[in-house]
Amino acid sequence: MLDQAALSLETTRSLNRLLPNIEDRFAGRMAPGEWDAFAERLHRHFPDLFRLLLGLYGGRYDFFYHLEQTVALAAQSWIDRPADLKELDEARDADPLWFQSETMLGGVCYVDLFAGDLTGLFDKIPYFRELGLTYLHLMPLFDAPEGENDGGYAVSDYRQVEPSLGTMADLQRLARALRDEGISLVLDFVFNHTSDEHRWAQKAQAGDPDYADYYFLFPDRQTPDAYDQTLREIFPETRRGCFTYRAEIDRWVWTTFNSFQWDLNYANPAVFRDMAGEMLFLANAGAEALRLDALAFTWKQMGTNSENLPQAHQLVQAFNALLRIAAPAMLFKSEAIVHPDEVAKYIGRGECQLSYNPLLMALLWNSLATREVRLLRHSMGYRFRIPDDCAWVNYVRCHDDIGWTFDDGDAAALGINGYDHRRFLNEFYTGRFAGSFARGLPFQENPRTGDARISGSLASLAGLERALLAGNEAEIELAVRRICLLHAVILSIGGIPLIYLGDEFGVINDYGYRDDPAKADDSRWVHRPRIDWEEAEKRHQRDTLQGRIYSRLQHLIAVRKGTAAFAGGRMEVVDVGNDHVFGYVRSAPAGEGAQRVLALANFTETVQAIDANEVRLYGLGYRFTDLVAEKEITLGEGEVALEPYQVMWLLARDER
Ligand code: GLC
Ligand code: GLC
């Protein structure tokens, strides 16, 4: 490790050595003024890039060669960047916290399941507008192996759209059309692994030693066995351990996820450089944010679990520094579905400005099952806070399973045994627990550890499927309220709310995947149904189930978008003296437009009372407007009552 002074000297020397060459090769090919802008950003961010790459690859004889190639890549990518994206770069530079606005609303879907293909998706733009989306994550749409491909997370070519979905030109056109509607396109950057059909993997299989070094290939079980001692099995139902034997090449391959997803070897700087090239390509295709898939797993080290290692962070930071130079508008979204302490470490301006909030998600489901908010209140009370220039992406369901990623210490502080409690939650959400309203499926049960996760659609986990089967109207209404309750929290707690599209009109589980051999072994497909647009059309009729859910959500969305206090991420959890009601305060900055909202959410199917004094204390007043019910409330001596699963957003009317 170099000390500060030596590092800074090395940085300057390297830049001085690099720059003339880069200028020679690229400046003449840039429009007037463009080189200056590029060089300015290079000067600004080179120190970070250099320090990070030096830390990762400094020991290699060819370090400088790779560094220069990486910077050349950035220059070429800036030349290739379309004019409209350069305009976006400027707009974002002028308004860097644009993603914290209360008008933000995210949606996520599979192109094929939602709309057939990219052309079909075009036709859905009016729907996105109707819903109010400003952010759209399209699940992986790149060329992938036929049959099993983990829903597209096994990428064979990052520059090719899966042919049945359309072309790269379609994608670029779509990105533009969405941007014209104020919708930012979010794409996946699946950079921990490629499919075994990617051309690098194919060359490795053909015996090319350069490409063999892009992956982890072992001639026998010796090294894999040594690694496996300390690795977590992510897909234990697929195979034991994290390695897959490939008979054609007589090699064991590192495969953290499915056997056809080959982990990339980032200890090789060529892998960093080439993946940086793919990343910049996606940036120039029109994505405004990249979802960093499985970013916790990218760096491996013997004797560790090879998750969340410091180098995994440095890699992301290095990619980020490169973006600041070549595609400055781009944001990173962290997909770290790991322990909350580790989730937090990926969040920061120099790393990921956005992050999924798996803890909030899991604890919301926990509260629905237990009818208690203690763990939610306790954990969110001190874990929600992230840097002011970042944002959570809050969600209740997604294409993946639900893992119970809460902290055992948080649970123990409340007298809850984490291990037992996870077992209870799995029993509850698979519907095995007596009286459970949920109908979910176990995912990746591990008989050795007793671990399991949960699959199932929002509506099915919230009780709708069971209630419909029983034809029980009272239960149906409760399920509808649960669906709205969870959404109400993510719409108001701070950050970007993200809807798993289809949930807004209550799609239930689809068991059809069991008949498809490419899907039958992966229960996550139960909550990845093809959208039935005839059913979806019913959202406009309030007396239909779809309409009941959709219209209530639409109302909540409209209120969110009109409430300044819901911007940004500052949130204060409050204990309102009732363990069944989750309370928190959101406030817009003091001064003009100052606003304060006390949010209350009843997680039970019974009426819950809050002492009026608590409301007065945290709401700062006597007179409120409940923005959800659009009702004025004046506090008397008694109590405020919340109906089953009711949510109140209390806006103080006497600001003092
Ligand atoms: C991410 C995806 C998940 C996929 C895995 C491997 O966690 O969300 O669907 O199976 O990465 O790419
Ligand atoms: C694990 C991983 C996460 C992935 C999920 C897929 O939880 O941590 O990244 O999304 O598996 O099931």
XYZ file of C-alpha atoms and ligand atoms in Angstrom:
680
model
C 0.000 0.000 0.000
C 1.269 3.430 -0.907
C 0.937 6.236 1.581
C -1.103 9.312 0.707
C 1.763 11.373 -0.723
C 3.189 8.521 -2.754
C -0.254 7.654 -4.076
C -0.910 11.177 -5.170
C 2.462 11.339 -6.891
C 1.821 8.023 -8.632
C -1.618 9.234 -9.711
C -0.220 12.370 -11.293
C 2.586 10.515 -12.984
C 0.249 7.940 -14.426
C -2.182 10.521 -15.689
C 0.615 12.521 -17.282
C 1.920 9.419 -18.930
C -1.504 8.375 -20.147
C -3.027 11.612 -21.237
C -0.952 12.546 -24.315
C -1.591 9.170 -25.804
C -5.337 9.302 -25.140
C -5.514 12.856 -26.473
C -3.654 11.817 -29.629
C -5.980 8.976 -30.284
C -9.316 10.527 -29.373
C -9.337 14.326 -29.186
C -9.415 14.773 -32.954
C -12.445 12.535 -33.186
C -14.500 14.568 -30.728
C -16.634 17.587 -31.543
C -15.160 20.946 -30.468
C -15.336 21.424 -26.727
C -16.001 17.750 -26.141
C -12.403 16.861 -25.457
C -12.173 19.606 -22.875
C -15.275 18.353 -21.128
C -13.980 14.815 -21.230
C -10.515 15.775 -20.043
C -12.003 17.795 -17.208
C -14.000 14.818 -15.966
C -11.021 12.544 -16.451
C -8.881 14.786 -14.291
C -11.592 14.912 -11.656
C -12.256 11.190 -11.410
C -8.945 9.667 -12.412
C -7.587 9.723 -8.852
C -10.462 7.485 -7.702
C -10.198 5.195 -10.687
C -6.455 4.902 -10.307
C -6.533 4.245 -6.575
C -9.205 1.571 -6.945
C -7.610 -0.229 -9.850
C -4.228 -0.016 -8.199
C -5.710 -1.673 -5.127
C -7.227 -4.452 -7.215
C -4.575 -4.999 -9.863
C -1.526 -2.994 -8.824
C 0.517 -6.108 -8.254
C 0.347 -7.159 -11.898
C 3.134 -6.571 -14.382
C 0.571 -5.429 -16.977
C -1.246 -3.014 -14.666
C -0.499 0.116 -16.665
C -1.456 -1.517 -19.934
C -4.895 -2.396 -18.542
C -5.319 1.014 -17.007
C -4.634 2.698 -20.303
C -6.994 0.379 -22.131
C -9.707 1.119 -19.600
C -9.324 4.872 -20.008
C -9.295 4.468 -23.793
C -12.562 2.603 -23.467
C -14.040 5.549 -21.600
C -12.897 7.957 -24.316
C -14.339 5.807 -27.075
C -17.560 5.427 -25.164
C -17.857 9.211 -24.764
C -17.405 9.600 -28.527
C -20.146 7.036 -29.094
C -22.535 8.571 -26.558
C -25.652 9.853 -28.355
C -26.336 13.589 -28.188
C -29.593 13.208 -26.278
C -27.800 11.290 -23.556
C -25.156 13.975 -23.331
C -27.990 16.426 -22.793
C -29.270 14.174 -20.071
C -25.800 14.183 -18.507
C -26.045 17.951 -18.252
C -29.567 17.935 -16.905
C -28.646 15.442 -14.203
C -25.566 17.402 -13.341
C -27.774 20.423 -12.700
C -30.224 18.387 -10.609
C -28.271 15.495 -9.125
C -30.937 14.505 -6.594
C -33.704 14.220 -9.162
C -34.455 10.658 -8.032
C -35.532 11.854 -4.577
C -38.605 13.664 -5.841
C -42.003 12.735 -4.416
C -43.157 12.294 -8.011
C -40.901 9.277 -8.481
C -42.605 5.943 -8.955
C -40.956 2.773 -10.189
C -42.283 -0.283 -11.954
C -40.601 -3.511 -12.974
C -41.641 -6.208 -15.432
C -40.521 -8.913 -17.810
C -40.841 -7.745 -21.400
C -42.261 -11.019 -22.690
C -44.615 -11.712 -19.795
C -45.903 -8.160 -19.654
C -46.163 -7.249 -23.301
C -44.860 -10.004 -25.573
C -41.889 -8.089 -26.926
C -40.369 -4.619 -27.106
C -42.886 -3.446 -29.689
C -45.649 -4.594 -27.384
C -44.018 -2.690 -24.591
C -44.184 0.487 -26.646
C -47.924 0.086 -26.723
C -47.956 -0.070 -22.943
C -46.490 3.391 -22.521
C -49.973 4.895 -22.076
C -50.507 2.406 -19.285
C -47.264 3.420 -17.578
C -48.391 7.015 -17.860
C -51.785 6.186 -16.390
C -50.096 4.514 -13.451
C -47.690 7.414 -13.022
C -44.383 5.600 -13.536
C -41.202 7.645 -13.803
C -38.858 4.656 -13.673
C -39.158 1.365 -15.468
C -36.927 -1.625 -14.839
C -37.087 -4.155 -17.621
C -35.922 -7.552 -16.476
C -32.947 -8.955 -18.390
C -33.730 -8.865 -22.079
C -30.397 -9.914 -23.507
C -29.498 -12.896 -25.581
C -29.637 -15.944 -23.304
C -29.623 -19.717 -23.689
C -32.821 -21.275 -24.900
C -34.768 -23.079 -22.200
C -33.340 -22.587 -18.744
C -31.745 -19.167 -18.380
C -32.788 -17.986 -14.919
C -35.300 -15.555 -16.340
C -32.591 -13.937 -18.452
C -29.963 -13.690 -15.697
C -27.705 -15.963 -17.733
C -26.493 -13.540 -20.390
C -24.871 -14.833 -23.578
C -24.344 -11.434 -25.180
C -24.725 -8.067 -23.468
C -24.964 -6.252 -26.800
C -27.725 -8.342 -28.269
C -31.378 -8.240 -27.338
C -32.959 -11.675 -27.039
C -34.192 -12.109 -30.650
C -37.749 -13.024 -29.684
C -38.024 -9.667 -27.872
C -36.635 -7.404 -30.578
C -33.376 -5.687 -31.416
C -30.948 -3.288 -29.824
C -32.378 -0.587 -32.093
C -35.837 -1.284 -30.648
C -34.424 -0.973 -27.166
C -32.771 2.355 -27.952
C -35.974 3.643 -29.486
C -37.923 2.516 -26.459
C -35.462 4.142 -24.060
C -35.947 7.426 -25.902
C -39.707 7.147 -26.047
C -39.814 6.434 -22.329
C -37.530 9.352 -21.568
C -39.817 11.629 -23.575
C -42.568 10.571 -21.191
C -40.420 11.257 -18.167
C -39.725 7.586 -17.531
C -36.156 6.498 -16.821
C -35.182 3.104 -18.171
C -33.401 0.783 -15.753
C -31.538 -2.261 -17.039
C -29.662 -5.058 -15.382
C -25.917 -5.256 -15.362
C -25.453 -8.954 -14.723
C -21.752 -8.795 -14.047
C -21.077 -11.562 -11.538
C -21.485 -14.270 -14.164
C -22.246 -14.958 -17.805
C -24.122 -17.874 -19.295
C -22.073 -20.868 -20.372
C -22.959 -19.887 -23.952
C -21.298 -16.483 -23.797
C -18.476 -16.315 -26.327
C -15.897 -16.019 -23.532
C -17.225 -19.193 -21.921
C -17.266 -20.916 -25.268
C -13.655 -19.994 -25.934
C -12.771 -21.223 -22.485
C -14.526 -24.490 -23.268
C -12.609 -24.726 -26.527
C -9.395 -24.641 -24.523
C -8.308 -21.012 -25.028
C -6.173 -20.320 -21.930
C -6.776 -16.546 -22.037
C -10.505 -17.084 -21.744
C -10.180 -19.934 -19.273
C -8.790 -17.221 -17.034
C -12.060 -15.274 -17.357
C -13.735 -17.874 -15.161
C -12.849 -20.247 -12.355
C -12.045 -23.650 -13.835
C -10.467 -26.402 -11.775
C -9.086 -29.761 -12.934
C -10.263 -31.646 -9.834
C -12.227 -31.233 -6.603
C -9.307 -30.198 -4.459
C -9.652 -26.418 -4.690
C -13.450 -26.451 -5.010
C -13.653 -28.572 -1.861
C -11.460 -26.118 -0.029
C -13.627 -23.163 -1.140
C -16.880 -25.000 -0.446
C -15.945 -25.306 3.232
C -16.835 -21.670 3.794
C -19.262 -20.815 0.964
C -23.008 -20.393 1.390
C -25.140 -22.475 -0.947
C -27.417 -20.042 -2.754
C -29.348 -22.614 -4.760
C -29.042 -25.762 -2.592
C -31.904 -27.459 -4.424
C -29.900 -27.229 -7.638
C -26.712 -28.824 -6.411
C -24.523 -29.296 -3.379
C -21.728 -26.748 -3.159
C -20.951 -23.943 -5.582
C -19.164 -25.827 -8.372
C -20.402 -27.681 -11.429
C -18.604 -30.468 -13.242
C -18.401 -30.120 -17.024
C -17.561 -33.431 -18.603
C -16.725 -32.007 -22.082
C -13.797 -30.131 -20.616
C -13.264 -32.278 -17.534
C -13.312 -29.203 -15.341
C -15.109 -27.975 -12.226
C -16.563 -24.516 -12.824
C -17.491 -21.950 -10.161
C -21.248 -21.456 -10.378
C -22.698 -19.562 -7.422
C -26.208 -19.664 -8.874
C -27.402 -22.097 -11.530
C -24.990 -24.538 -13.143
C -25.192 -22.683 -16.461
C -24.217 -19.343 -14.851
C -20.431 -19.174 -14.769
C -18.903 -16.792 -12.252
C -16.447 -14.300 -13.734
C -12.923 -14.049 -12.397
C -12.428 -10.392 -11.486
C -8.934 -11.036 -10.231
C -8.151 -10.913 -13.949
C -8.018 -7.240 -15.058
C -9.095 -8.219 -18.567
C -12.446 -9.224 -17.068
C -12.830 -5.830 -15.426
C -11.934 -4.053 -18.651
C -14.229 -6.130 -20.851
C -17.160 -5.903 -18.469
C -16.581 -2.162 -18.221
C -16.967 -2.126 -22.003
C -20.300 -3.927 -21.748
C -21.435 -1.549 -19.021
C -20.611 1.549 -21.052
C -22.406 0.043 -24.006
C -25.570 -0.303 -21.907
C -25.159 3.248 -20.685
C -25.091 4.475 -24.260
C -28.057 2.314 -25.201
C -30.165 4.632 -23.051
C -30.349 3.072 -19.613
C -30.395 5.721 -16.889
C -29.680 3.325 -14.062
C -28.114 -0.091 -13.925
C -29.227 -2.688 -11.449
C -26.062 -4.365 -10.229
C -27.128 -7.957 -10.097
C -25.646 -10.144 -7.368
C -22.936 -7.586 -6.655
C -22.099 -9.177 -3.307
C -20.558 -12.251 -4.915
C -18.041 -10.862 -7.396
C -14.801 -11.307 -5.456
C -13.649 -14.674 -4.174
C -11.181 -15.453 -1.472
C -10.282 -18.821 -0.008
C -11.348 -19.261 3.578
C -14.116 -16.649 3.404
C -17.741 -16.890 2.284
C -16.716 -14.814 -0.743
C -19.593 -12.442 -0.177
C -19.278 -8.696 0.421
C -15.493 -8.717 0.382
C -13.800 -5.295 0.318
C -12.724 -5.909 -3.273
C -16.352 -6.429 -4.305
C -16.951 -2.858 -3.154
C -13.841 -1.553 -4.889
C -14.960 -3.127 -8.149
C -18.282 -1.311 -8.044
C -16.568 1.930 -7.091
C -14.174 1.540 -10.008
C -17.048 0.942 -12.412
C -18.735 3.978 -10.924
C -15.655 6.176 -11.402
C -15.589 5.126 -15.034
C -19.213 6.142 -15.454
C -18.536 9.546 -13.939
C -16.015 10.010 -16.748
C -17.894 8.522 -19.680
C -21.635 8.492 -18.880
C -22.123 10.799 -15.912
C -25.928 10.632 -15.797
C -25.887 6.938 -14.983
C -26.853 5.663 -11.537
C -26.146 2.319 -9.927
C -28.746 0.373 -8.007
C -27.414 -2.200 -5.587
C -28.995 -5.622 -5.487
C -27.460 -6.827 -2.259
C -29.916 -9.212 -0.658
C -27.700 -9.904 2.322
C -27.415 -8.988 5.991
C -28.582 -5.392 6.572
C -25.147 -4.273 7.795
C -23.717 -5.414 4.476
C -26.548 -3.949 2.390
C -25.753 -0.531 3.832
C -22.083 -0.697 2.821
C -22.879 -0.619 -0.889
C -24.747 2.661 -0.559
C -22.900 5.884 -1.249
C -22.386 8.431 -3.949
C -19.125 6.797 -5.050
C -20.664 3.340 -5.114
C -24.417 2.798 -5.480
C -26.693 5.810 -5.225
C -29.718 3.527 -5.136
C -30.286 0.294 -3.288
C -33.052 -2.187 -2.867
C -34.318 -2.214 0.687
C -34.690 -5.946 1.388
C -34.933 -5.417 5.129
C -37.985 -3.186 4.929
C -39.547 -5.644 2.515
C -38.954 -8.641 4.783
C -40.061 -6.828 7.917
C -43.292 -5.643 6.332
C -44.165 -9.267 5.611
C -43.051 -10.165 9.102
C -45.435 -7.605 10.567
C -48.325 -8.892 8.502
C -47.710 -12.414 9.785
C -47.202 -11.512 13.448
C -49.592 -8.528 13.535
C -46.844 -6.743 15.413
C -44.559 -3.920 14.377
C -41.903 -4.168 17.079
C -39.120 -5.585 14.911
C -40.016 -3.272 12.028
C -39.993 -0.268 14.347
C -36.781 -1.262 16.077
C -34.793 -2.076 12.936
C -36.074 0.795 10.814
C -35.490 3.116 13.723
C -31.764 2.969 13.196
C -31.146 1.174 9.915
C -33.183 3.279 7.495
C -30.860 6.238 7.491
C -28.517 6.334 4.479
C -26.452 9.175 2.990
C -28.564 12.183 2.001
C -27.564 12.002 -1.650
C -28.736 8.395 -2.053
C -32.127 6.696 -2.039
C -33.703 3.418 -1.091
C -35.713 1.564 -3.650
C -38.560 0.270 -1.519
C -40.513 -2.731 -2.717
C -42.909 -5.321 -1.382
C -42.515 -7.987 -4.049
C -40.196 -8.631 -6.947
C -39.332 -11.492 -9.293
C -37.267 -13.182 -6.570
C -38.088 -15.052 -3.417
C -38.467 -13.438 0.008
C -35.509 -14.130 2.271
C -35.735 -13.283 5.976
C -32.671 -11.040 6.048
C -33.298 -9.319 9.380
C -30.528 -9.126 11.970
C -30.607 -11.745 14.701
C -29.336 -9.166 17.178
C -32.245 -6.845 16.406
C -34.591 -9.757 16.965
C -32.844 -10.889 20.160
C -33.143 -7.383 21.586
C -36.892 -7.948 21.480
C -36.731 -11.486 22.848
C -37.205 -13.081 19.423
C -35.055 -16.058 18.418
C -34.038 -15.418 14.818
C -33.688 -19.047 13.804
C -37.045 -20.122 15.216
C -38.719 -17.030 13.922
C -37.563 -17.642 10.346
C -39.003 -21.137 10.605
C -42.288 -19.662 11.746
C -42.311 -17.183 8.860
C -41.665 -19.960 6.364
C -44.471 -22.024 7.886
C -46.749 -19.021 7.819
C -46.115 -17.984 4.230
C -46.276 -21.505 2.831
C -49.671 -21.667 4.494
C -48.701 -24.577 6.735
C -49.187 -22.571 9.900
C -52.724 -22.967 11.231
C -54.841 -19.941 10.452
C -52.407 -18.473 7.934
C -53.981 -16.384 5.193
C -51.003 -16.882 2.852
C -50.456 -19.250 -0.046
C -46.777 -19.268 -0.925
C -44.266 -21.928 -1.866
C -40.936 -22.790 -0.302
C -37.891 -21.838 -2.351
C -34.487 -23.502 -2.030
C -35.133 -25.420 1.166
C -31.802 -26.532 2.551
C -32.210 -29.670 4.644
C -28.741 -29.250 6.109
C -29.275 -25.783 7.532
C -33.054 -25.707 7.798
C -33.021 -22.541 5.670
C -35.700 -21.700 3.155
C -37.101 -18.699 1.350
C -40.577 -17.947 0.070
C -42.063 -17.644 -3.394
C -45.523 -16.326 -4.145
C -47.233 -13.306 -5.601
C -48.082 -10.333 -3.438
C -51.792 -11.043 -3.657
C -51.421 -14.741 -2.840
C -49.127 -14.063 0.099
C -51.470 -11.347 1.334
C -54.424 -13.735 1.455
C -56.294 -13.035 -1.743
C -55.897 -16.453 -3.314
C -57.108 -18.288 -0.250
C -60.005 -15.910 0.236
C -61.101 -16.295 -3.377
C -60.956 -20.083 -3.114
C -63.099 -19.922 -0.009
C -65.391 -17.362 -1.630
C -65.171 -15.376 1.575
C -65.976 -11.717 0.905
C -64.810 -10.486 4.304
C -61.439 -12.182 3.798
C -61.188 -10.815 0.270
C -61.602 -7.304 1.613
C -58.899 -7.917 4.225
C -56.522 -9.178 1.551
C -57.184 -6.106 -0.587
C -56.419 -3.952 2.417
C -53.170 -5.784 3.112
C -52.076 -5.189 -0.470
C -52.826 -1.483 -0.137
C -51.239 -1.245 3.302
C -47.888 -2.575 2.108
C -47.920 -0.267 -0.872
C -48.912 2.680 1.294
C -45.756 2.187 3.347
C -43.387 2.033 0.377
C -45.152 5.033 -1.161
C -44.530 7.222 1.845
C -41.542 6.032 3.857
C -38.792 7.690 1.807
C -37.090 6.618 -1.401
C -38.333 5.311 -4.712
C -41.366 3.031 -4.408
C -41.092 0.137 -6.849
C -44.153 -1.790 -7.985
C -43.772 -5.310 -9.313
C -46.128 -4.776 -12.213
C -49.240 -6.880 -12.021
C -49.419 -6.381 -8.264
C -51.342 -3.164 -8.823
C -54.326 -5.202 -9.919
C -53.738 -8.192 -7.678
C -52.367 -11.031 -9.827
C -52.320 -14.272 -7.905
C -49.999 -17.276 -8.159
C -49.734 -19.085 -11.448
C -48.883 -22.762 -10.992
C -48.496 -23.368 -14.730
C -44.698 -23.255 -14.487
C -44.780 -26.784 -13.116
C -45.570 -28.096 -16.597
C -42.537 -26.418 -18.153
C -39.374 -28.458 -17.643
C -37.215 -25.334 -17.956
C -39.042 -23.803 -14.987
C -40.475 -26.611 -12.896
C -37.519 -26.716 -10.480
C -37.658 -23.015 -9.666
C -40.709 -22.012 -7.634
C -40.061 -18.309 -8.272
C -41.939 -18.805 -11.528
C -45.146 -19.053 -9.509
C -45.044 -15.289 -9.129
C -43.950 -14.530 -12.676
C -47.203 -14.935 -14.573
C -47.998 -13.734 -18.062
C -50.155 -10.646 -17.689
C -53.691 -11.229 -18.880
C -54.705 -7.862 -20.295
C -58.380 -8.731 -20.408
C -58.271 -9.222 -16.677
C -56.142 -6.100 -16.316
C -58.741 -4.054 -18.205
C -61.140 -4.669 -15.340
C -59.075 -2.269 -13.273
C -61.320 0.508 -14.549
C -64.436 -1.045 -13.012
C -64.507 -0.330 -9.339
C -66.749 -3.261 -8.516
C -64.219 -5.784 -9.807
C -61.411 -7.088 -7.676
C -58.868 -5.511 -10.012
C -60.702 -2.220 -9.784
C -60.874 -2.287 -6.003
C -57.117 -2.704 -5.700
C -56.133 -0.482 -8.582
C -58.326 2.462 -7.703
C -57.130 2.526 -4.097
C -53.525 2.338 -5.206
C -54.065 5.050 -7.775
C -55.389 7.277 -5.047
C -52.376 6.573 -2.803
C -50.026 7.266 -5.708
C -51.740 10.548 -6.486
C -51.466 11.640 -2.868
C -47.806 10.672 -2.738
C -47.059 12.703 -5.817
C -48.797 15.717 -4.332
C -47.091 15.617 -0.944
C -43.767 17.428 -0.631
C -43.051 15.756 2.715
C -42.670 12.447 0.868
C -39.648 13.652 -1.091
C -36.153 12.634 -0.037
C -35.316 9.936 2.418
C -35.455 11.438 5.870
C -37.772 9.496 8.073
C -38.245 9.269 11.789
C -39.804 6.144 13.236
C -42.041 6.822 16.218
C -43.481 4.599 18.887
C -47.118 5.565 19.129
C -47.736 3.330 22.105
C -49.413 0.512 20.215
C -47.357 -2.466 19.026
C -49.739 -3.163 16.167
C -49.398 0.223 14.531
C -46.323 1.348 12.611
C -45.763 5.078 12.865
C -43.276 7.407 11.237
C -42.898 11.070 10.492
C -41.908 12.535 7.149
C -41.154 16.193 6.764
C -40.247 18.540 3.967
C -37.465 20.983 4.815
C -38.398 23.943 6.968
C -39.154 27.252 5.330
C -41.635 27.810 2.601
C -43.615 24.673 1.816
C -42.629 23.137 5.129
C -44.756 20.103 5.707
C -44.995 17.340 8.241
C -46.861 14.099 7.853
C -47.412 11.483 10.523
C -47.995 8.110 8.890
C -49.839 5.420 10.838
C -50.384 1.879 9.608
C -52.464 -0.736 11.386
C -51.022 -4.198 10.739
C -53.979 -6.126 12.145
C -57.492 -7.090 11.117
C -58.905 -5.448 14.224
C -59.508 -1.841 15.154
C -56.496 -0.252 16.857
C -56.540 2.839 19.010
C -53.832 5.439 19.467
C -53.920 7.865 22.341
C -54.720 11.320 20.980
C -51.758 12.680 22.907
C -49.366 10.524 20.897
C -50.778 11.861 17.674
C -50.572 15.413 19.000
C -46.985 14.852 20.088
C -45.652 13.360 16.878
C -47.964 15.170 14.513
C -47.269 18.520 16.194
C -50.806 19.757 16.434
C -54.489 19.291 17.061
C -55.894 19.586 13.626
C -54.974 17.272 10.776
C -56.007 16.266 7.333
C -55.867 12.550 6.720
C -54.582 12.649 3.168
C -55.649 9.065 2.527
C -59.271 9.371 3.652
C -59.389 13.047 2.636
C -60.906 13.835 6.021
C -60.292 16.540 8.575
C -59.509 15.342 12.063
C -59.574 17.481 15.173
C -58.158 15.788 18.217
C -60.196 15.632 21.368
C -59.295 14.037 24.683
C -59.783 10.441 23.620
C -58.282 8.204 21.025
C -57.722 7.972 17.326
C -59.017 4.693 15.932
C -57.633 2.892 12.902
C -59.851 0.418 11.071
C -58.430 -3.020 10.158
C -55.277 -2.470 8.060
C -56.067 1.212 7.777
C -53.351 3.687 6.874
C -53.511 7.359 7.828
C -51.260 10.055 6.451
C -51.875 12.912 8.851
C -50.843 16.304 7.575
C -50.645 18.852 10.339
C -52.868 21.824 9.636
C -51.660 24.242 12.253
C -47.990 24.674 11.482
C -46.381 26.425 14.373
C -30.165 -11.956 -8.775
C -31.483 -12.061 -9.491
C -31.951 -13.466 -9.452
C -30.937 -14.350 -10.084
C -29.564 -14.129 -9.465
C -28.490 -14.692 -10.342
O -30.277 -12.234 -7.442
O -32.412 -11.199 -8.921
O -33.192 -13.605 -10.087
O -31.303 -15.672 -9.918
O -29.227 -12.789 -9.327
O -28.302 -13.840 -11.462
C -29.792 -14.891 -2.770
C -28.886 -13.823 -3.218
C -29.605 -12.805 -4.029
C -30.477 -13.441 -5.071
C -31.307 -14.525 -4.523
C -32.017 -15.242 -5.616
O -30.677 -14.398 -1.831
O -28.308 -13.203 -2.115
O -28.677 -11.966 -4.638
O -31.364 -12.502 -5.555
O -30.513 -15.419 -3.842
O -32.853 -16.176 -5.031
